[in-house]
N, CA and C atoms as an extended XYZ file, in Angstrom:
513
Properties=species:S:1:pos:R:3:atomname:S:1:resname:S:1:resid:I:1 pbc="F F F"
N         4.513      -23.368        0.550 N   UNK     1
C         4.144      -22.096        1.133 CA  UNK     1
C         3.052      -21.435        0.301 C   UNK     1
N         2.008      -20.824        1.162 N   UNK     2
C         0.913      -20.081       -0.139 CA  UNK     2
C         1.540      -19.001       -0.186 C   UNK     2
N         1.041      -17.791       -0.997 N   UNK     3
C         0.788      -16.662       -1.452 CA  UNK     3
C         0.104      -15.602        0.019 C   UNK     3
N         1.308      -14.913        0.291 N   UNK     4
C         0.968      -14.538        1.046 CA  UNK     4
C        -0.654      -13.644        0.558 C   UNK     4
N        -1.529      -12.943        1.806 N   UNK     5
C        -2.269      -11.986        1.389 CA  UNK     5
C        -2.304      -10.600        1.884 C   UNK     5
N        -2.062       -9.906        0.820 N   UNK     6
C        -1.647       -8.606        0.960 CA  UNK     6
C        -2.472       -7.587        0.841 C   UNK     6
N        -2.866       -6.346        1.965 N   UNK     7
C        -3.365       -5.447        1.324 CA  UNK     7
C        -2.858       -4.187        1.353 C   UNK     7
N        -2.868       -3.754        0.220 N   UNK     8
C        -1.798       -2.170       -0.021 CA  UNK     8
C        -2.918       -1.051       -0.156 C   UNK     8
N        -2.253        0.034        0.779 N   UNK     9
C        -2.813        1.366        1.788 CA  UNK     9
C        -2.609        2.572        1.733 C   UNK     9
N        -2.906        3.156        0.411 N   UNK    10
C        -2.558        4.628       -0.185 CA  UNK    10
C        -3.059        5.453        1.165 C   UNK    10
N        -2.963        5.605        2.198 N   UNK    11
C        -3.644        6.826        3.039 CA  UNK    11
C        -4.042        8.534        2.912 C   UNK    11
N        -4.929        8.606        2.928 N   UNK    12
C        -5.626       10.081        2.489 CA  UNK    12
C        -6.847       10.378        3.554 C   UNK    12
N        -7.090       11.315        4.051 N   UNK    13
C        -8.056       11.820        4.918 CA  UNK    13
C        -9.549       11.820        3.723 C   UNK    13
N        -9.305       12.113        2.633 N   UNK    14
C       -10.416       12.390        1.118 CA  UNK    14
C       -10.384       10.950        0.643 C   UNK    14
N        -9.570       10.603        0.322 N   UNK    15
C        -9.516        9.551       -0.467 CA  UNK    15
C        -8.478        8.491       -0.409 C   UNK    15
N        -8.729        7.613       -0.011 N   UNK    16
C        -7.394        6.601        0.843 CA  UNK    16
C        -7.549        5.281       -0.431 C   UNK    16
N        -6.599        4.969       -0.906 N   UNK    17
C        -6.919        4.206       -2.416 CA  UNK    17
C        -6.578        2.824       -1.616 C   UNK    17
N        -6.720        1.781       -1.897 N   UNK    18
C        -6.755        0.383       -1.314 CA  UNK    18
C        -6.330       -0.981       -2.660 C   UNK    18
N        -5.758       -1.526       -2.626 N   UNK    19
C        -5.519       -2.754       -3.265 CA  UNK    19
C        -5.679       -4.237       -2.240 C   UNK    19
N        -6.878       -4.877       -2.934 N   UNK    20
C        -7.094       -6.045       -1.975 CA  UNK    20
C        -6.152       -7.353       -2.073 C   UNK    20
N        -6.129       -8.142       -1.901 N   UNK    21
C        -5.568       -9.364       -1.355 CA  UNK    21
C        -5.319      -10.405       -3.056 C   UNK    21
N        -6.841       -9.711       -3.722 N   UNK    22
C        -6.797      -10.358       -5.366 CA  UNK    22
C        -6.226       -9.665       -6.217 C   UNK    22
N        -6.161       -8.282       -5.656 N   UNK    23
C        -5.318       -7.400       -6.928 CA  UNK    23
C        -6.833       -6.588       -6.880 C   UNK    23
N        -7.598       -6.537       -7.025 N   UNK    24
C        -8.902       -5.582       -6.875 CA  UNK    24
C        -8.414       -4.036       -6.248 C   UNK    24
N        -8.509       -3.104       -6.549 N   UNK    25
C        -8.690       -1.675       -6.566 CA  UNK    25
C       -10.062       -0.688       -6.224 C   UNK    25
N        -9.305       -0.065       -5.240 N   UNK    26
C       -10.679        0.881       -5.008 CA  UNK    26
C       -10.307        2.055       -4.255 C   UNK    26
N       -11.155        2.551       -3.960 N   UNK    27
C       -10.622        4.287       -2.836 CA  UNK    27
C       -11.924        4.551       -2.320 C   UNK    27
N       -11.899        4.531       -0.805 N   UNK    28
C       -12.294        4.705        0.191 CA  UNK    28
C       -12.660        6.139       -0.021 C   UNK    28
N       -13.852        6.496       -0.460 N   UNK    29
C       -14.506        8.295       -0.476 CA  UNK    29
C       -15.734        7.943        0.049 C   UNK    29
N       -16.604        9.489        0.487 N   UNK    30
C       -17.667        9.171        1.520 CA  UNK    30
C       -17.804       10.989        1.728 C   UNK    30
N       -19.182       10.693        2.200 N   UNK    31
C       -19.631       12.287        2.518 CA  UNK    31
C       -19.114       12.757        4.036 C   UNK    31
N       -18.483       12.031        4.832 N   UNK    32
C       -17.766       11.830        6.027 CA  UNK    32
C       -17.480       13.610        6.310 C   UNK    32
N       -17.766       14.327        7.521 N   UNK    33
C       -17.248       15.695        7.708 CA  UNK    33
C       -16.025       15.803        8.825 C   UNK    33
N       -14.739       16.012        9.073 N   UNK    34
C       -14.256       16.355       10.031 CA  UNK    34
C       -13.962       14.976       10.301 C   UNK    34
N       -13.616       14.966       11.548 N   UNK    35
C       -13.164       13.825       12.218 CA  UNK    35
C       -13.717       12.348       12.502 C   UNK    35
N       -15.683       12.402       11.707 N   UNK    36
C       -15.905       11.052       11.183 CA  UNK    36
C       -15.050       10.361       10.455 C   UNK    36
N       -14.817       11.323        9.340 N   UNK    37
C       -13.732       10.545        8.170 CA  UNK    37
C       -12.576        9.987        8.679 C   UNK    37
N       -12.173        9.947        9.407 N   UNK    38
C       -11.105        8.894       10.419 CA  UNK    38
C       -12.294        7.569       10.642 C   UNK    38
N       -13.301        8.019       11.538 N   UNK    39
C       -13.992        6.747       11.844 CA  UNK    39
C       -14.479        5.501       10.749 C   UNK    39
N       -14.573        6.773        9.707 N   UNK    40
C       -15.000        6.133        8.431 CA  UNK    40
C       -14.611        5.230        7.607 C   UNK    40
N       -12.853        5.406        7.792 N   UNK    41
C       -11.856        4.808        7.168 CA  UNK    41
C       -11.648        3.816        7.742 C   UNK    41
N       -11.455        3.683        9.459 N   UNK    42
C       -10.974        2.817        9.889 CA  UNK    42
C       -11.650        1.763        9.909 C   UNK    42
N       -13.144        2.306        9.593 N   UNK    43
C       -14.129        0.834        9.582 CA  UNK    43
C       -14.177        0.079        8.137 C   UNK    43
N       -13.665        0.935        6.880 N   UNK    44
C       -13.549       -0.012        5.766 CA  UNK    44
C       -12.400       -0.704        5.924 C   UNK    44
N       -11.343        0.091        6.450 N   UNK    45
C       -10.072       -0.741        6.463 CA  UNK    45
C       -10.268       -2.074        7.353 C   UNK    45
N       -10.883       -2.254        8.598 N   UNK    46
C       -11.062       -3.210        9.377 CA  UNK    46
C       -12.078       -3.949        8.180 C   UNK    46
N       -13.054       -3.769        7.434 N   UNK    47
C       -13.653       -4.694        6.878 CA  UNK    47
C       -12.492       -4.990        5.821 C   UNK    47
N       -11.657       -4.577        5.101 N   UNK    48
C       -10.702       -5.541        4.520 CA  UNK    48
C        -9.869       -6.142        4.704 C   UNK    48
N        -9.535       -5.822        6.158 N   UNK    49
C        -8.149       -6.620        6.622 CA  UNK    49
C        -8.084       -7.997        7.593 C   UNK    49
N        -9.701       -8.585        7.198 N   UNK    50
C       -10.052      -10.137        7.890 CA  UNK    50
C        -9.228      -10.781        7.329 C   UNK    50
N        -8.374      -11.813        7.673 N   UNK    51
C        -7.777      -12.488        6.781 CA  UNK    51
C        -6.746      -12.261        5.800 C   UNK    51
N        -6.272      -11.059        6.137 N   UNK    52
C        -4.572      -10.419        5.488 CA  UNK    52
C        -3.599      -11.164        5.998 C   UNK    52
N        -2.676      -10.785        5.749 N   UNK    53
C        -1.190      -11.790        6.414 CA  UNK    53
C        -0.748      -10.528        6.587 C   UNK    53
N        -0.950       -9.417        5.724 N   UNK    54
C         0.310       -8.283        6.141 CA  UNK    54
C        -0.021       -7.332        5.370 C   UNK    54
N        -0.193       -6.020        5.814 N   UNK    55
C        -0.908       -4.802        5.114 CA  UNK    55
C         0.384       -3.868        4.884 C   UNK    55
N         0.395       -3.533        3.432 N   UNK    56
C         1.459       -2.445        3.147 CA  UNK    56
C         1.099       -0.726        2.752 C   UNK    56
N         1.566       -0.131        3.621 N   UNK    57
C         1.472        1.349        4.043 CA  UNK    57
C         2.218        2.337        3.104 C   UNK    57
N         1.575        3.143        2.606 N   UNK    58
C         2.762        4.248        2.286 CA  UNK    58
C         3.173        5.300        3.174 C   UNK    58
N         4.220        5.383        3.635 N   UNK    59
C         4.404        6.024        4.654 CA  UNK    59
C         4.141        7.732        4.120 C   UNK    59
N         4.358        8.457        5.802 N   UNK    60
C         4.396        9.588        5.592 CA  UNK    60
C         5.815       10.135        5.152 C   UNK    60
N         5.815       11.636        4.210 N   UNK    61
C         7.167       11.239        3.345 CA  UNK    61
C         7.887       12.172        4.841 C   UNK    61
N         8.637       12.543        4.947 N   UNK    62
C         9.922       12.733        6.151 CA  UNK    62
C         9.420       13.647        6.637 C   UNK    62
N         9.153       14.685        6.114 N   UNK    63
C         9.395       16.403        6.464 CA  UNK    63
C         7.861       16.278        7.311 C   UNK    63
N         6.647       15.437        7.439 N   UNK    64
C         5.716       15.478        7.660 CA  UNK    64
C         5.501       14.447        8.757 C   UNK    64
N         6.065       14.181        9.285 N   UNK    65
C         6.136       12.877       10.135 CA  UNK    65
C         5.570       13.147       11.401 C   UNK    65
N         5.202       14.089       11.714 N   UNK    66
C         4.570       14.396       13.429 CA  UNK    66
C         3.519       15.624       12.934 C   UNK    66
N         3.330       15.470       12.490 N   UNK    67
C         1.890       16.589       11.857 CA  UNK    67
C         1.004       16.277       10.676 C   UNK    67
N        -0.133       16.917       10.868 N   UNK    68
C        -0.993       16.676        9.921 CA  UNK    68
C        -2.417       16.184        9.999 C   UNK    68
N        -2.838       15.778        9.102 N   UNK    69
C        -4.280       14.887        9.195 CA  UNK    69
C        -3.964       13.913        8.330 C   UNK    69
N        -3.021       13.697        7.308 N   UNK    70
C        -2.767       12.516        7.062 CA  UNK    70
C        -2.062       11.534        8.163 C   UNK    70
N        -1.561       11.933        9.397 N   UNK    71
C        -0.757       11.269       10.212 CA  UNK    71
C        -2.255       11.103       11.157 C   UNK    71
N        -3.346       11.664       11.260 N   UNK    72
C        -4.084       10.724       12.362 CA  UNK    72
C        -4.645       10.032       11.152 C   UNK    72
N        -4.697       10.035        9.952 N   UNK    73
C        -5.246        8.856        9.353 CA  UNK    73
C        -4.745        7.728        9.690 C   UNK    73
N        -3.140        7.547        9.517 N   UNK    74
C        -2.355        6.988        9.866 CA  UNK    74
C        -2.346        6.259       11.391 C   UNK    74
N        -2.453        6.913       12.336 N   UNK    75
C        -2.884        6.622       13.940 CA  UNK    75
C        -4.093        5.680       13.498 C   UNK    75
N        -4.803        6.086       12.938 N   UNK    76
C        -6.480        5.418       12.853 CA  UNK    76
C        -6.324        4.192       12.586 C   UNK    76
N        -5.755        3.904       11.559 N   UNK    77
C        -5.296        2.863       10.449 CA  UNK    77
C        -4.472        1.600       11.135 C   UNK    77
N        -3.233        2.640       11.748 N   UNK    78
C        -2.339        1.588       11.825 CA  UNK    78
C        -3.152        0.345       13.710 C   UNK    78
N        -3.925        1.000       14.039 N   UNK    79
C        -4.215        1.169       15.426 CA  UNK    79
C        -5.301        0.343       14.862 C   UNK    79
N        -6.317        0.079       14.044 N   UNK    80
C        -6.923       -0.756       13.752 CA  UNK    80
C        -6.206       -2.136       13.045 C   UNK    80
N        -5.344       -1.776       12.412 N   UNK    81
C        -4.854       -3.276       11.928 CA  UNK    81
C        -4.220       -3.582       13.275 C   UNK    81
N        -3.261       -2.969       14.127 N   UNK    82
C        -2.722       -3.605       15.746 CA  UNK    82
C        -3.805       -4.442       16.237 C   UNK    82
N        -5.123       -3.881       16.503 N   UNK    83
C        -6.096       -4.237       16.991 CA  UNK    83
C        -6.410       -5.844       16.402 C   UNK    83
N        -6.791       -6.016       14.778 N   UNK    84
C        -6.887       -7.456       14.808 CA  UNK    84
C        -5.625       -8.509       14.540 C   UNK    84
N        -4.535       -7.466       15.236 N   UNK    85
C        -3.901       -8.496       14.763 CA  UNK    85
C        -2.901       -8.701       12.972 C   UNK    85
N        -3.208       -7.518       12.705 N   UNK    86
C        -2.511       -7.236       11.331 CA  UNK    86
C        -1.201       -7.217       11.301 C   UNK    86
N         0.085       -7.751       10.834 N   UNK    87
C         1.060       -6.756       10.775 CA  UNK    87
C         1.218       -5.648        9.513 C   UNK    87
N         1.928       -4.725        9.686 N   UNK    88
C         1.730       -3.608        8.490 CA  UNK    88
C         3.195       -3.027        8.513 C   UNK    88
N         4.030       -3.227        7.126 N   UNK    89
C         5.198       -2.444        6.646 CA  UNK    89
C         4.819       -0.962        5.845 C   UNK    89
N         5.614        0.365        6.283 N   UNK    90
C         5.364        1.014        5.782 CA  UNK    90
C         6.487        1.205        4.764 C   UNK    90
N         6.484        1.797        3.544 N   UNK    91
C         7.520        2.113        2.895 CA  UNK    91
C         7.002        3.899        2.407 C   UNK    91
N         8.220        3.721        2.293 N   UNK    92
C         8.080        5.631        1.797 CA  UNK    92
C         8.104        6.003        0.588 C   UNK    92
N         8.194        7.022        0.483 N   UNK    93
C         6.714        7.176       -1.262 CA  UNK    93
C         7.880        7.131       -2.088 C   UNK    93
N         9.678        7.555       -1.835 N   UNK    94
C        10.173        7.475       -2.459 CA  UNK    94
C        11.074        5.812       -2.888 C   UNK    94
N        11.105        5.360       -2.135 N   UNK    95
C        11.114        3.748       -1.905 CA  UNK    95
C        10.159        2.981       -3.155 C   UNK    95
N         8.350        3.648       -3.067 N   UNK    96
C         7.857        2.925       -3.930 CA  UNK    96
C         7.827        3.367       -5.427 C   UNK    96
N         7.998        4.836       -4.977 N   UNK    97
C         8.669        5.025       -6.622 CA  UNK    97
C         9.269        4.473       -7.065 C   UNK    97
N        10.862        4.415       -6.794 N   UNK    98
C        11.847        3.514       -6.760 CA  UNK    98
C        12.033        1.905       -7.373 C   UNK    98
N        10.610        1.308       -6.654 N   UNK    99
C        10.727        0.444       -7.143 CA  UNK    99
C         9.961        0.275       -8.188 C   UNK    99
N         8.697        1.202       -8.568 N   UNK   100
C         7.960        0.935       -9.728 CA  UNK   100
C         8.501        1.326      -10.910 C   UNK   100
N         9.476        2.984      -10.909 N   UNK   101
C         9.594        3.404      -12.203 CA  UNK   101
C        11.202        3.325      -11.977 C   UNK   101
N        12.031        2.861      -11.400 N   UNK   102
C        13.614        2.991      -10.741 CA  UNK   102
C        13.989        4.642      -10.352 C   UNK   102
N        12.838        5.308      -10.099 N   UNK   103
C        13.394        6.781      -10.197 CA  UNK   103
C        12.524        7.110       -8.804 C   UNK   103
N        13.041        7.988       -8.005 N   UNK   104
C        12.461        7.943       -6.572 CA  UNK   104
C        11.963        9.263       -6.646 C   UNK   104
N        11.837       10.122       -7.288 N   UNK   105
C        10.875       11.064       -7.563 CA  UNK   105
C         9.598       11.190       -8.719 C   UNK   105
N         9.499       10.270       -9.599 N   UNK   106
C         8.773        9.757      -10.567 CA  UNK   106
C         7.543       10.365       -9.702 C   UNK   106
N         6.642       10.644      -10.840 N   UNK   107
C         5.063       11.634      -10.329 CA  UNK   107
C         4.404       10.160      -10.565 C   UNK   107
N         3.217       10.975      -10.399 N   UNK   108
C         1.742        9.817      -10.428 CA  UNK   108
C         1.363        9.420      -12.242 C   UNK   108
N         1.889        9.777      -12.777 N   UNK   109
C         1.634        9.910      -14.344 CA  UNK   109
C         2.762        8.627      -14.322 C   UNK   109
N         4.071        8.784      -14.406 N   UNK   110
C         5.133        7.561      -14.232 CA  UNK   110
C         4.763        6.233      -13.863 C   UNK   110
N         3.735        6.846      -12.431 N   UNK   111
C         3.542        5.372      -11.911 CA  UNK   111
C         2.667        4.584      -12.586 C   UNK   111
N         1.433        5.361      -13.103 N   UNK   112
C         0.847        4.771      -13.696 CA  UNK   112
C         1.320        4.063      -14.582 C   UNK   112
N         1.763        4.338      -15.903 N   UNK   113
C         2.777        4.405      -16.976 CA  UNK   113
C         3.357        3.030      -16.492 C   UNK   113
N         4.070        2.800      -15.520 N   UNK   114
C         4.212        1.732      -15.030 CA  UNK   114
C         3.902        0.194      -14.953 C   UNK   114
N         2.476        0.911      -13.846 N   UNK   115
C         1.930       -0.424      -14.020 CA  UNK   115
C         1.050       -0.751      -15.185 C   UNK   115
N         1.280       -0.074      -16.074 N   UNK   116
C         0.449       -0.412      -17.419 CA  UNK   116
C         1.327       -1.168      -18.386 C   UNK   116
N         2.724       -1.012      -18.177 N   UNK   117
C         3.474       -1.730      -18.768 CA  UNK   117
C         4.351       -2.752      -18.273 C   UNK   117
N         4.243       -2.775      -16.636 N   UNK   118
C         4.275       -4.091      -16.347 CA  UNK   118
C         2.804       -5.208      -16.168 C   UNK   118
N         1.807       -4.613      -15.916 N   UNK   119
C         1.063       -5.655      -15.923 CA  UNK   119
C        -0.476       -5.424      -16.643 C   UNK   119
N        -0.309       -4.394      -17.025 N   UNK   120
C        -1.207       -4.185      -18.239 CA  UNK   120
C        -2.890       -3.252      -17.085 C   UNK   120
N        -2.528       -2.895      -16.030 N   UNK   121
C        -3.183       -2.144      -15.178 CA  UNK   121
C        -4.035       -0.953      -15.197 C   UNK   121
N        -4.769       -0.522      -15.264 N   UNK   122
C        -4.757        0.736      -15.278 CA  UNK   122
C        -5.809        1.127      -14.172 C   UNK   122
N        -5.826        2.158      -13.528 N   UNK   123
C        -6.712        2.999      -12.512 CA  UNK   123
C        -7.352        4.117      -12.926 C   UNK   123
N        -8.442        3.905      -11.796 N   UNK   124
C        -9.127        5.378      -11.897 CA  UNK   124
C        -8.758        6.395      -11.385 C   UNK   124
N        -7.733        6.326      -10.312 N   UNK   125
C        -7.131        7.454       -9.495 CA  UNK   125
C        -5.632        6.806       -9.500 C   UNK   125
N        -5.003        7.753       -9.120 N   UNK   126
C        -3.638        7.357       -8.458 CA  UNK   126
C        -3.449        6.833       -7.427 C   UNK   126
N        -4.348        7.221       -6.368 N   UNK   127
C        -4.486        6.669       -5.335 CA  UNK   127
C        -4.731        5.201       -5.256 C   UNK   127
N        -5.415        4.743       -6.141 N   UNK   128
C        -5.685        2.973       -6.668 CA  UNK   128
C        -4.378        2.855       -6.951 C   UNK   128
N        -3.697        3.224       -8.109 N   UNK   129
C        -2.314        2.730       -8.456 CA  UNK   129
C        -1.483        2.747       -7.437 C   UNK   129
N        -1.099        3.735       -6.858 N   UNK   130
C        -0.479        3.661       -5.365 CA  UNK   130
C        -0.237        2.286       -4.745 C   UNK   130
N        -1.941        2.317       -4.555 N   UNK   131
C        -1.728        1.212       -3.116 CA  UNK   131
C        -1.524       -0.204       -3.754 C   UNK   131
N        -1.860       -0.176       -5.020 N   UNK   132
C        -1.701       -1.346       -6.374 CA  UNK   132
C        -0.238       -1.403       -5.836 C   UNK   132
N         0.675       -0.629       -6.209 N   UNK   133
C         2.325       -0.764       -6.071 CA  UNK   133
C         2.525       -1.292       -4.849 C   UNK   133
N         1.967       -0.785       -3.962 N   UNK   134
C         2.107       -1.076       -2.273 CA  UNK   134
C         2.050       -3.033       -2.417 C   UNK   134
N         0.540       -3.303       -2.711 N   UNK   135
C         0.222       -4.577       -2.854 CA  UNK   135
C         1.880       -5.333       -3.462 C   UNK   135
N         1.537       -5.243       -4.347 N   UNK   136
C         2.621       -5.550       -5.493 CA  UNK   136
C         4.112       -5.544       -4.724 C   UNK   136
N         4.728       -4.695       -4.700 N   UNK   137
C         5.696       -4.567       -3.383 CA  UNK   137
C         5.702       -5.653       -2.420 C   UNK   137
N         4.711       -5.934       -1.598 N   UNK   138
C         4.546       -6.847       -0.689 CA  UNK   138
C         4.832       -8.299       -1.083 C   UNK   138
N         3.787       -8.764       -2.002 N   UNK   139
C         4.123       -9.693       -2.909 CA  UNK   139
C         5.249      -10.471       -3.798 C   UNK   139
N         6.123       -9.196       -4.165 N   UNK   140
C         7.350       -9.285       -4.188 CA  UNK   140
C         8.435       -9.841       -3.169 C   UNK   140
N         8.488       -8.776       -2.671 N   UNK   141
C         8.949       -9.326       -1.257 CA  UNK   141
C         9.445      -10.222       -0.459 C   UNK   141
N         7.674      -10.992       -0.775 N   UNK   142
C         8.112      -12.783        0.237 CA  UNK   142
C         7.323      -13.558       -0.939 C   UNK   142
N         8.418      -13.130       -2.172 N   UNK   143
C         8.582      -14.092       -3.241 CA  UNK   143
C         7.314      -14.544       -4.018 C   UNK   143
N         6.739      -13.499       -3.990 N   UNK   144
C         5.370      -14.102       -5.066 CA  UNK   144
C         4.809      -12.570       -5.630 C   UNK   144
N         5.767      -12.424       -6.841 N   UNK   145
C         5.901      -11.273       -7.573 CA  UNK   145
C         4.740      -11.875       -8.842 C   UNK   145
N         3.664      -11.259       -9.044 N   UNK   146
C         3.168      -11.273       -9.965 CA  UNK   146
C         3.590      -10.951      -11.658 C   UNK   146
N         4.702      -10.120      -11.641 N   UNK   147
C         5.634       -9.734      -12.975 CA  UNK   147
C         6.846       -9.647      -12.529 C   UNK   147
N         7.148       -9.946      -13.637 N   UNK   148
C         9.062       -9.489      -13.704 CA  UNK   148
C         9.060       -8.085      -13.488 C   UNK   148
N        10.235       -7.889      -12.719 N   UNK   149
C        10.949       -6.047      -12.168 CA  UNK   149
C        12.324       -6.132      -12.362 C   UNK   149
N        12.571       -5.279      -12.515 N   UNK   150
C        14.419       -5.479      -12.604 CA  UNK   150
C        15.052       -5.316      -11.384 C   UNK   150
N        15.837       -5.947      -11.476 N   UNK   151
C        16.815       -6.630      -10.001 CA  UNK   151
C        17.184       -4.866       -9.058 C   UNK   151
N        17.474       -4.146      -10.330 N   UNK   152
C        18.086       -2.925       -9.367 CA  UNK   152
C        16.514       -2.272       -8.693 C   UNK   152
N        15.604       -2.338       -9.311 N   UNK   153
C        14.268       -2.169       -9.097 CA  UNK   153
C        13.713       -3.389       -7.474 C   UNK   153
N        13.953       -4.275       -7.784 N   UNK   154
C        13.878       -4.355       -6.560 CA  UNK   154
C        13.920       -4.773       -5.410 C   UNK   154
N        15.766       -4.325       -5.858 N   UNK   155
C        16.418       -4.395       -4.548 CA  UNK   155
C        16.245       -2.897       -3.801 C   UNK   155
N        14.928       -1.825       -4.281 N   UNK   156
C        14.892       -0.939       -3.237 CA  UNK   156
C        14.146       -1.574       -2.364 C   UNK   156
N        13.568       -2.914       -1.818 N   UNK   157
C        12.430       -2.955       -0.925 CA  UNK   157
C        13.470       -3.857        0.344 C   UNK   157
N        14.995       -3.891       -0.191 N   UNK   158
C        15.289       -4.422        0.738 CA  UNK   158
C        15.642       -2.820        2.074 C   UNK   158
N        15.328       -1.725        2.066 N   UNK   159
C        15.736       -0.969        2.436 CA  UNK   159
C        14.347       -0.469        3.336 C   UNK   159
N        13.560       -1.340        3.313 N   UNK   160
C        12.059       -1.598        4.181 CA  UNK   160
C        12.476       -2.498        4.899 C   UNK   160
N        11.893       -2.278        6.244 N   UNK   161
C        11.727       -3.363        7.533 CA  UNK   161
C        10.492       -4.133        7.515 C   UNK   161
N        10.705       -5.207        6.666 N   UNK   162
C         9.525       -6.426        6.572 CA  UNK   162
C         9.148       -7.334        7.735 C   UNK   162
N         7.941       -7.376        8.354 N   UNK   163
C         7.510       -8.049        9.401 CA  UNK   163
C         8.022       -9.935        8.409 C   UNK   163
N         7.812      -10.641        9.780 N   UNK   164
C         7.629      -11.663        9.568 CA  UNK   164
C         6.833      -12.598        9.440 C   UNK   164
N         6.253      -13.076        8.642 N   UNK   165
C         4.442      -13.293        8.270 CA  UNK   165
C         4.165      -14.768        9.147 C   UNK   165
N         3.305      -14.769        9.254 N   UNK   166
C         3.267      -16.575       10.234 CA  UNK   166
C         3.509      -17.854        9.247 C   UNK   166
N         3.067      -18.636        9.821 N   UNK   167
C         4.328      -19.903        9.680 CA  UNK   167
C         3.246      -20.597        8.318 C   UNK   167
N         3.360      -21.048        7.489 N   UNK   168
C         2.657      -21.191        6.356 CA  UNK   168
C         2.536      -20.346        5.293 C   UNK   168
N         3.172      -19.143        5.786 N   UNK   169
C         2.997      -17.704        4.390 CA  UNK   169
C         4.436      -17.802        4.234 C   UNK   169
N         4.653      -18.077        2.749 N   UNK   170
C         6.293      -17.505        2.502 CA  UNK   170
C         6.583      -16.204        3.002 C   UNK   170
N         7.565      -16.729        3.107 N   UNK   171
C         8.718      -15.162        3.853 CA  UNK   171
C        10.174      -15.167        3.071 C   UNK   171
């Protein structure tokens, strides 16, 4: 089975942080006004998601779930990966806390903190680290964990609804 390829999807209307398929980091910013910045996004995201097996989302956290402008980012996003063909798990921000620092309220300072001491990482934004965890998460998952995590760590991702990747990608 290969390695699946994953890309993890900090979503932000300003700044939407991205982890590619190699582990590469970046965030989607742009002089975009108003409701380009949807168009804007959805066209980098479609240029990274040729050739994904399965894109991981941070969801919207509860209380926010039918409102907002992070939720038409979200519409934008998820509606372009449908389009080629992507599948995409979302997990929720406290889920990926959870599994990075074992604490489901852990800030952006934690997470970092994190992945610096599991894999020696570091970002320019949080938003990179984010979607880094997202990646990472995924990877985990369907068994191709780049570092050791601890078991109670993560067994939070069994509490995500994981698509089923096609026939040649571990699952």
């Amino acid at each position: 089975m290969t390695t699946p390829r994953v890309l993890g999807l900090d979503l932000s209307i300003t700044a939407t942080g991205y982890a590619l398929s190699d582990g590469q980091t970046g965030t989607f910013k742009g002089p975009w006004k108003g409701d380009w910045r949807l168009v804007a996004i959805k066209t980098a995201v479609a240029g990274q998601a040729d050739g994904i097996d399965v894109a991981v989302i941070e969801d919207l956290p509860t209380h926010a779930k039918a409102a907002g402008i992070t939720g038409m980012v979200h519409g934008a996003v998820r509606t372009v990966l449908m389009e080629l063909g992507v599948p995409y798990v979302l997990i929720t921000p406290a889920t990926l806390k959870a599994y990075a620092t074992g604490k489901g309220n852990a800030d952006k300072t934690a997470m970092a903190i994190a992945a610096l001491k599991r894999a020696g990482r570091e970002f320019v934004d949080d938003n990179q680290c984010d979607a880094w965890w997202l990646r990472a998460a995924g990877l985990d998952w369907y068994g191709h964990s780049e570092f050791d995590m601890p078991k109670a760590q993560r067994d939070r991702l069994g509490k995500v609804t994981w698509p089923k990747l096609a026939v040649g990608v571990a699952a």
